[in-house]
Amino acid sequence: MLAVAWIIPVLPFLAFWLIIFFGRRLPGEGAYVAIGAMGIDALLSIAILAQAVGGATYQANMVWAVLGDRALEIGYQIDPLTAVMLIVVTVVGSLIFIYSIGYMHGDPRYPRFFAYMSLFAASMLTLVLANNLLLLYVGWEGVGLCSYLLIGFWFERPSAARAAIKAFVTTRIGDTFMFIGILLIFFTVGTLQFDQIFEAVEAGHLAGVTLTLAALLLFGGAVGKSAQVPLHVWLPDAMEGPTPVSALIHAATMVAAGVYLVARTYLLFFGSPDHGALTVVAWIGGITALMAATIGIVQDDIKRVMAYSTISQLGYMMMGLGVLGFTAGVFHLMTHAFFKALLFLAAGSVIHAMHTNDMKEMGGLGRVMPWTYGTMLVGALALSGVPPFAGFWSKDEILLEAFHHNPPLFWVGLVGAFITAFYVFRMIFLTFSGPLRSHHAHPHESPAVMTVPLVALAVFSGLIGFVGAPWWGNPFHHFVEFEAAESVPFDLNLALLSTAVALAGIFTAAVVYYWKWLSSASLRRAARPLYALLVHKYYWDELYAFAVVTPTLWIARRLRVFDLYVIDGAVNAVGIVFVWLARLYRLFDLYVVDGLVNLIGWVTGKVGGVLRYVQTGSPQNYLLVIAFGVIVLVIGGILR
Amino acid sequence: MLSLITFLPLAGGLLILLLPKTNHALMKNVALLASAASFLLSLVLIGMYQIGGGMQFQEVYRWIPGIAINYHLGVDGLSLPLLVLTTLLSLLSVVYSWRIDHRLKEYLFLFLLLETGMLGVFVALDFFLFYIFWEITLVPMFFLIAIWGGPRKEYAAIKFFLYTLVGSLAMLLAILLLYFHSDPRTFGMLDLIRQQPLAGTPLLAALAFWGFFLSFAIKVPMWPFHTWLPDAHVEAPTAGSVILAGILLKMGTYGFVRVSLPMLPEAFKQYAVIVAVLALLGIVYGALVAMAQTDLKKLVAYSSVNHMGFVMLGIAAAAAAAGDASKAQAAATALNGAVFEMVAHGIITGALFLIVGVLYDYRAHTRGVDEFGGLGVRLPVYTGISTMAMLASLGLPGLMGFVAEFLIFVGSFGIFPYFTAVALTGLVFNAAMFLWTIQRIFLGPLNERWAHLPDMDGREKLSLVPLAVLMLIFGVYPRPLLDVINAAMTTLAGVVR
């Protein structure tokens, strides 16, 4: 089974081309083809996981290019990390695809949507299966491309087109660092294969400052893709895409890629002197987790709450990886994929019913949309970290690792956990409880093709955490582990603490938005400067517009003028100089050269005219001259 | 065989001159047949080509024995891809030019003459012959711009002609310098590489190097000799732009690899840093200036400056590594990338100019980037192919441009790490520039002015789809092309070493 794993990315890739070319002529207008490909992939992934749990690994290579006398190989590999990621991408992906049938129903570019989604999945699966940095980079950029295409799917809306560019360019800035990192690694060890790079690290060929630098450069790519501070600004705007796209981006693909990259190349970070690179990862993650969570409190757009929640949770994953919690980070990546996909799709169901994203228009939807409400509540509890839902187990592990390896970050994480529970239940209360605030909406429960995936995801979100539960020996830890970093054993006190914090957050949200003992307006007035800061998202966008976009365009326009007038002006000046010289030459030619010629002619003519008189034609004259000449010669001879 | 491929287009052109002026269909068919035959024969050549066999299909005839001039043709892994690229792009351009009716006879003749000239440059192995072909390309291009061009065609044509002519003269002097120091006297390129006539005289070598440099750098064009390019492109007819960007520019980089690198390795090594800096300027500057353009053709022209900068960075890096055995691997990689980029840029930018033509020539009659918007709704096929070509140009993995850039960066990072890091920023600008362009033309609400534009017709698809397919094939699996190039570049890196 492992030897045919290469077929996993190929299937959705083929689906992409099939749908692009044949579109509406395919079964289900292409949707069934895409879902079929993903479904087969999911089954294959489950089979692969079963074998990987049994301890099987696999690797295969092919020569992609020969440079000089050295072959550049690409290939794929199966190991526990890859097996887990395959499951996440294909299972979550399949459910999102199925859901999309309902959500995208009636869209004029319906087949195209499934084509792009298939390509998205194919790229992500390539990235996950790659056993070398080159192929990983190919998948990485492919994911970026698809996010561009899908965020801008409704490209008639200028905001969607802008958001798409923002996503691609912002992540590409990160990718440039990553590319330099790849070059640095290749330059130092002469290979892009993960196992050979790791051997070089262990043998000390890649060490010291170079190793830290290489790791941090790679991390630059992860910062872009996983929307970490300071390159997080693209993700909230990515909400312009259709909701299933958001679900796919936020859960299974794209943003997961950054965390996956760090996990995949963990030895580079771990091996850097004093874990220096890891410390950077941890702090970037911690800062991101807290900052994004605080912004999430003040958002009124239901999808934007989710977006900031994703950034914040990705921060937790990075933090987990950074504080030596390799398993914890990957575990959270997995659980988050399920409950965040659930939350997004449930939000999509709400939007589908309300035709708006604005939570101020919602309210009381719990009664009309019981399935959506129930499943979203499961997702919210998982996100808050309430046991026994999935998010509890993984977030608790991250906090546990932080507590042991980086106490300041533990407190950051704990505060973040409180805020997380607060904003997610603020969203739940605003959406589902109280009266319906919009007067022209007619909400209704979504069709089964949408609610069934919700229920499936809710089941996963409820139960998947148990694979990391301590009472049966924490099987996830023994499957996905990084041997050099021993994970910290379960600590009941910390678990109780984090549960209490989550419940406190929910309670606070209820105080303000359910029981309304405190009005949110008075809170806003009380903390006006803070509120302004949060509403403006810490002014990141304004900063970049001021410090990056405007100057770049300014320079570009100035350079254009420079090119037109200075460089081209110089060229034209040379041309003009030559034209003037030519004119000068013409005058010179006319008066000097030609004049000289004429002068010679004139002189010759004149001389001829004078000499004419010598040519008299009479022999007497000639004889006289000859005689005279003879006399002169004779006298000359005598005198000598 | 090579003579046949090279002169078939010219023969077709001469035949067209003899045909009645009114029979357009016949003339077009003759042109199509001649360029198609040349293309098919070049494909046969690929089939017969032995990878790693060095210079092949050589034809040597004594021509002017008194001063040791031979008629000498041959191809290796460097020239073969460019040869096929030339025949392919010429064929597609003839297909695209089907609707030309203004002075058709002259147009087709000049076009086929141009093809012969370009093919000749790539297969000539004798400097005298090389120079003749080099100059031949100038004349038809001049008339193509000057007769079938846009509003400022005379200015652009003369600028193009004079600028490149200045370069040619410098090259002629450099050639003579090599000739008079060779012993026995020869114009044969292979002999000159073997002899290294200026190896012991650094001053003369430097002189010859800068002579060649001026000529090639103008052709590439390198910063700051690039300003003829936007003008020429803007005024040239679509097929002329395709050939100009796709092939004529490659003659410059080809010259660097074929002549400067193997014949004057020490001089090139000495000045490699200068060349690399100019290349870098081209990369960053080209992308930024392209970003500020509102004319689509100018935008693509400046992106050419940017991409040719990548090629030159790779070549300069290889030159800087000359004589250093530990860097020979990196040098070979950089050269592979540079040559691959030549082909890739030919295909991608050729496609981009066709794409501009599709919009400008028969539909909108304007190229202002800001005048469009929302075309994605009306012209899905056109949008798809344009987007793909632009993504290829900005170096998206899976498409041809990425492979080229990846190899250039991998190779030159081992030699010029800091320059390479700077060059990488060009990728971000490139991405921003092309995506912004896509946004302004294809995305957003549909501009009602263009609500009735038809999508691409069959002939336009016929000229664009092959290029799109090639971008994808070589982007996913570059080996068929790369193996051919690599054999030659490894040999070259060995010679340089």
PDB file of N, CA, C and O in Angstrom, chain A residues 559 563, chain B residues 223 226 279-293 298-307 426 429-430 433:
ATOM      1  N   LEU A 559      11.196  55.288 -10.600  1.00  0.00           N
ATOM      2  CA  LEU A 559      12.149  54.597 -11.479  1.00  0.00           C
ATOM      3  C   LEU A 559      11.675  54.633 -12.924  1.00  0.00           C
ATOM      4  O   LEU A 559      12.474  54.737 -13.840  1.00  0.00           O
ATOM      5  N   ASP A 563      13.809  56.035 -15.819  1.00  0.00           N
ATOM      6  CA  ASP A 563      14.120  55.245 -17.004  1.00  0.00           C
ATOM      7  C   ASP A 563      13.809  56.032 -18.267  1.00  0.00           C
ATOM      8  O   ASP A 563      14.580  56.057 -19.212  1.00  0.00           O
TER       9      ASP A 563
ATOM     10  N   TRP B 223      20.803  46.123 -18.145  1.00  0.00           N
ATOM     11  CA  TRP B 223      20.771  47.478 -17.620  1.00  0.00           C
ATOM     12  C   TRP B 223      22.153  48.073 -17.800  1.00  0.00           C
ATOM     13  O   TRP B 223      23.105  47.381 -17.514  1.00  0.00           O
ATOM     14  N   HIS B 226      18.993  49.039 -21.905  1.00  0.00           N
ATOM     15  CA  HIS B 226      17.747  48.353 -22.203  1.00  0.00           C
ATOM     16  C   HIS B 226      16.677  49.234 -22.834  1.00  0.00           C
ATOM     17  O   HIS B 226      15.628  48.731 -23.197  1.00  0.00           O
ATOM     18  N   ALA B 279      23.394  42.809 -13.793  1.00  0.00           N
ATOM     19  CA  ALA B 279      22.285  41.845 -13.873  1.00  0.00           C
ATOM     20  C   ALA B 279      21.306  42.073 -12.726  1.00  0.00           C
ATOM     21  O   ALA B 279      20.088  42.089 -12.923  1.00  0.00           O
ATOM     22  N   LEU B 280      21.848  42.273 -11.530  1.00  0.00           N
ATOM     23  CA  LEU B 280      20.997  42.520 -10.364  1.00  0.00           C
ATOM     24  C   LEU B 280      20.164  43.766 -10.555  1.00  0.00           C
ATOM     25  O   LEU B 280      18.965  43.788 -10.247  1.00  0.00           O
ATOM     26  N   LEU B 281      20.816  44.814 -11.050  1.00  0.00           N
ATOM     27  CA  LEU B 281      20.076  46.044 -11.296  1.00  0.00           C
ATOM     28  C   LEU B 281      18.927  45.768 -12.262  1.00  0.00           C
ATOM     29  O   LEU B 281      17.808  46.243 -12.069  1.00  0.00           O
ATOM     30  N   GLY B 282      19.242  44.985 -13.298  1.00  0.00           N
ATOM     31  CA  GLY B 282      18.187  44.642 -14.253  1.00  0.00           C
ATOM     32  C   GLY B 282      17.042  43.909 -13.576  1.00  0.00           C
ATOM     33  O   GLY B 282      15.878  44.162 -13.862  1.00  0.00           O
ATOM     34  N   ILE B 283      17.381  43.011 -12.664  1.00  0.00           N
ATOM     35  CA  ILE B 283      16.345  42.203 -12.013  1.00  0.00           C
ATOM     36  C   ILE B 283      15.412  43.078 -11.182  1.00  0.00           C
ATOM     37  O   ILE B 283      14.190  43.086 -11.376  1.00  0.00           O
ATOM     38  N   VAL B 284      16.002  43.826 -10.253  1.00  0.00           N
ATOM     39  CA  VAL B 284      15.169  44.590  -9.322  1.00  0.00           C
ATOM     40  C   VAL B 284      14.518  45.781 -10.035  1.00  0.00           C
ATOM     41  O   VAL B 284      13.306  46.013  -9.946  1.00  0.00           O
ATOM     42  N   TYR B 285      15.334  46.477 -10.792  1.00  0.00           N
ATOM     43  CA  TYR B 285      14.872  47.659 -11.505  1.00  0.00           C
ATOM     44  C   TYR B 285      13.803  47.282 -12.528  1.00  0.00           C
ATOM     45  O   TYR B 285      12.752  47.924 -12.620  1.00  0.00           O
ATOM     46  N   GLY B 286      14.069  46.217 -13.287  1.00  0.00           N
ATOM     47  CA  GLY B 286      13.107  45.797 -14.305  1.00  0.00           C
ATOM     48  C   GLY B 286      11.752  45.496 -13.694  1.00  0.00           C
ATOM     49  O   GLY B 286      10.716  45.935 -14.208  1.00  0.00           O
ATOM     50  N   ALA B 287      11.752  44.762 -12.579  1.00  0.00           N
ATOM     51  CA  ALA B 287      10.479  44.400 -11.963  1.00  0.00           C
ATOM     52  C   ALA B 287       9.752  45.640 -11.451  1.00  0.00           C
ATOM     53  O   ALA B 287       8.538  45.781 -11.621  1.00  0.00           O
ATOM     54  N   LEU B 288      10.507  46.544 -10.827  1.00  0.00           N
ATOM     55  CA  LEU B 288       9.855  47.727 -10.258  1.00  0.00           C
ATOM     56  C   LEU B 288       9.298  48.629 -11.353  1.00  0.00           C
ATOM     57  O   LEU B 288       8.178  49.136 -11.243  1.00  0.00           O
ATOM     58  N   VAL B 289      10.099  48.831 -12.404  1.00  0.00           N
ATOM     59  CA  VAL B 289       9.612  49.703 -13.473  1.00  0.00           C
ATOM     60  C   VAL B 289       8.425  49.061 -14.173  1.00  0.00           C
ATOM     61  O   VAL B 289       7.463  49.738 -14.547  1.00  0.00           O
ATOM     62  N   ALA B 290       8.476  47.750 -14.320  1.00  0.00           N
ATOM     63  CA  ALA B 290       7.337  47.059 -14.923  1.00  0.00           C
ATOM     64  C   ALA B 290       6.077  47.312 -14.114  1.00  0.00           C
ATOM     65  O   ALA B 290       4.989  47.497 -14.663  1.00  0.00           O
ATOM     66  N   MET B 291       6.246  47.336 -12.785  1.00  0.00           N
ATOM     67  CA  MET B 291       5.091  47.524 -11.916  1.00  0.00           C
ATOM     68  C   MET B 291       4.412  48.866 -12.189  1.00  0.00           C
ATOM     69  O   MET B 291       3.198  48.994 -12.047  1.00  0.00           O
ATOM     70  N   ALA B 292       5.202  49.851 -12.569  1.00  0.00           N
ATOM     71  CA  ALA B 292       4.644  51.190 -12.747  1.00  0.00           C
ATOM     72  C   ALA B 292       4.096  51.420 -14.150  1.00  0.00           C
ATOM     73  O   ALA B 292       3.603  52.502 -14.426  1.00  0.00           O
ATOM     74  N   GLN B 293       4.178  50.418 -15.022  1.00  0.00           N
ATOM     75  CA  GLN B 293       3.734  50.643 -16.396  1.00  0.00           C
ATOM     76  C   GLN B 293       2.222  50.540 -16.508  1.00  0.00           C
ATOM     77  O   GLN B 293       1.593  49.756 -15.807  1.00  0.00           O
ATOM     78  N   LYS B 298       4.623  47.344 -22.670  1.00  0.00           N
ATOM     79  CA  LYS B 298       5.801  47.845 -21.960  1.00  0.00           C
ATOM     80  C   LYS B 298       6.044  47.043 -20.695  1.00  0.00           C
ATOM     81  O   LYS B 298       7.173  46.751 -20.329  1.00  0.00           O
ATOM     82  N   LEU B 299       4.945  46.691 -20.049  1.00  0.00           N
ATOM     83  CA  LEU B 299       5.049  45.909 -18.822  1.00  0.00           C
ATOM     84  C   LEU B 299       5.767  44.593 -19.106  1.00  0.00           C
ATOM     85  O   LEU B 299       6.707  44.216 -18.397  1.00  0.00           O
ATOM     86  N   VAL B 300       5.331  43.919 -20.155  1.00  0.00           N
ATOM     87  CA  VAL B 300       5.976  42.645 -20.475  1.00  0.00           C
ATOM     88  C   VAL B 300       7.428  42.886 -20.896  1.00  0.00           C
ATOM     89  O   VAL B 300       8.326  42.111 -20.556  1.00  0.00           O
ATOM     90  N   ALA B 301       7.665  43.990 -21.608  1.00  0.00           N
ATOM     91  CA  ALA B 301       9.036  44.289 -22.034  1.00  0.00           C
ATOM     92  C   ALA B 301       9.953  44.464 -20.827  1.00  0.00           C
ATOM     93  O   ALA B 301      11.056  43.920 -20.786  1.00  0.00           O
ATOM     94  N   TYR B 302       9.478  45.202 -19.826  1.00  0.00           N
ATOM     95  CA  TYR B 302      10.328  45.385 -18.647  1.00  0.00           C
ATOM     96  C   TYR B 302      10.471  44.096 -17.860  1.00  0.00           C
ATOM     97  O   TYR B 302      11.509  43.857 -17.251  1.00  0.00           O
ATOM     98  N   SER B 303       9.444  43.278 -17.880  1.00  0.00           N
ATOM     99  CA  SER B 303       9.617  41.994 -17.199  1.00  0.00           C
ATOM    100  C   SER B 303      10.670  41.164 -17.938  1.00  0.00           C
ATOM    101  O   SER B 303      11.344  40.326 -17.334  1.00  0.00           O
ATOM    102  N   SER B 304      10.844  41.398 -19.234  1.00  0.00           N
ATOM    103  CA  SER B 304      11.925  40.726 -19.958  1.00  0.00           C
ATOM    104  C   SER B 304      13.279  41.186 -19.443  1.00  0.00           C
ATOM    105  O   SER B 304      14.195  40.386 -19.283  1.00  0.00           O
ATOM    106  N   VAL B 305      13.389  42.491 -19.208  1.00  0.00           N
ATOM    107  CA  VAL B 305      14.644  43.006 -18.650  1.00  0.00           C
ATOM    108  C   VAL B 305      14.950  42.275 -17.343  1.00  0.00           C
ATOM    109  O   VAL B 305      16.073  41.832 -17.089  1.00  0.00           O
ATOM    110  N   ASN B 306      13.906  42.119 -16.542  1.00  0.00           N
ATOM    111  CA  ASN B 306      14.048  41.410 -15.276  1.00  0.00           C
ATOM    112  C   ASN B 306      14.497  39.968 -15.489  1.00  0.00           C
ATOM    113  O   ASN B 306      15.468  39.496 -14.883  1.00  0.00           O
ATOM    114  N   HIS B 307      13.856  39.261 -16.392  1.00  0.00           N
ATOM    115  CA  HIS B 307      14.193  37.846 -16.565  1.00  0.00           C
ATOM    116  C   HIS B 307      15.550  37.646 -17.204  1.00  0.00           C
ATOM    117  O   HIS B 307      16.274  36.712 -16.863  1.00  0.00           O
ATOM    118  N   GLY B 426      13.541  40.138  -6.220  1.00  0.00           N
ATOM    119  CA  GLY B 426      12.897  40.360  -7.511  1.00  0.00           C
ATOM    120  C   GLY B 426      11.681  39.459  -7.687  1.00  0.00           C
ATOM    121  O   GLY B 426      10.723  39.824  -8.362  1.00  0.00           O
ATOM    122  N   PHE B 429       8.640  41.160  -6.147  1.00  0.00           N
ATOM    123  CA  PHE B 429       8.153  42.246  -6.998  1.00  0.00           C
ATOM    124  C   PHE B 429       7.478  41.689  -8.242  1.00  0.00           C
ATOM    125  O   PHE B 429       6.440  42.192  -8.682  1.00  0.00           O
ATOM    126  N   ASN B 430       8.089  40.652  -8.805  1.00  0.00           N
ATOM    127  CA  ASN B 430       7.517  40.015  -9.977  1.00  0.00           C
ATOM    128  C   ASN B 430       6.106  39.523  -9.693  1.00  0.00           C
ATOM    129  O   ASN B 430       5.190  39.735 -10.485  1.00  0.00           O
ATOM    130  N   MET B 433       3.747  42.346  -9.292  1.00  0.00           N
ATOM    131  CA  MET B 433       3.506  43.029 -10.549  1.00  0.00           C
ATOM    132  C   MET B 433       2.522  42.241 -11.429  1.00  0.00           C
ATOM    133  O   MET B 433       1.551  42.799 -11.934  1.00  0.00           O
TER     134      MET B 433
END
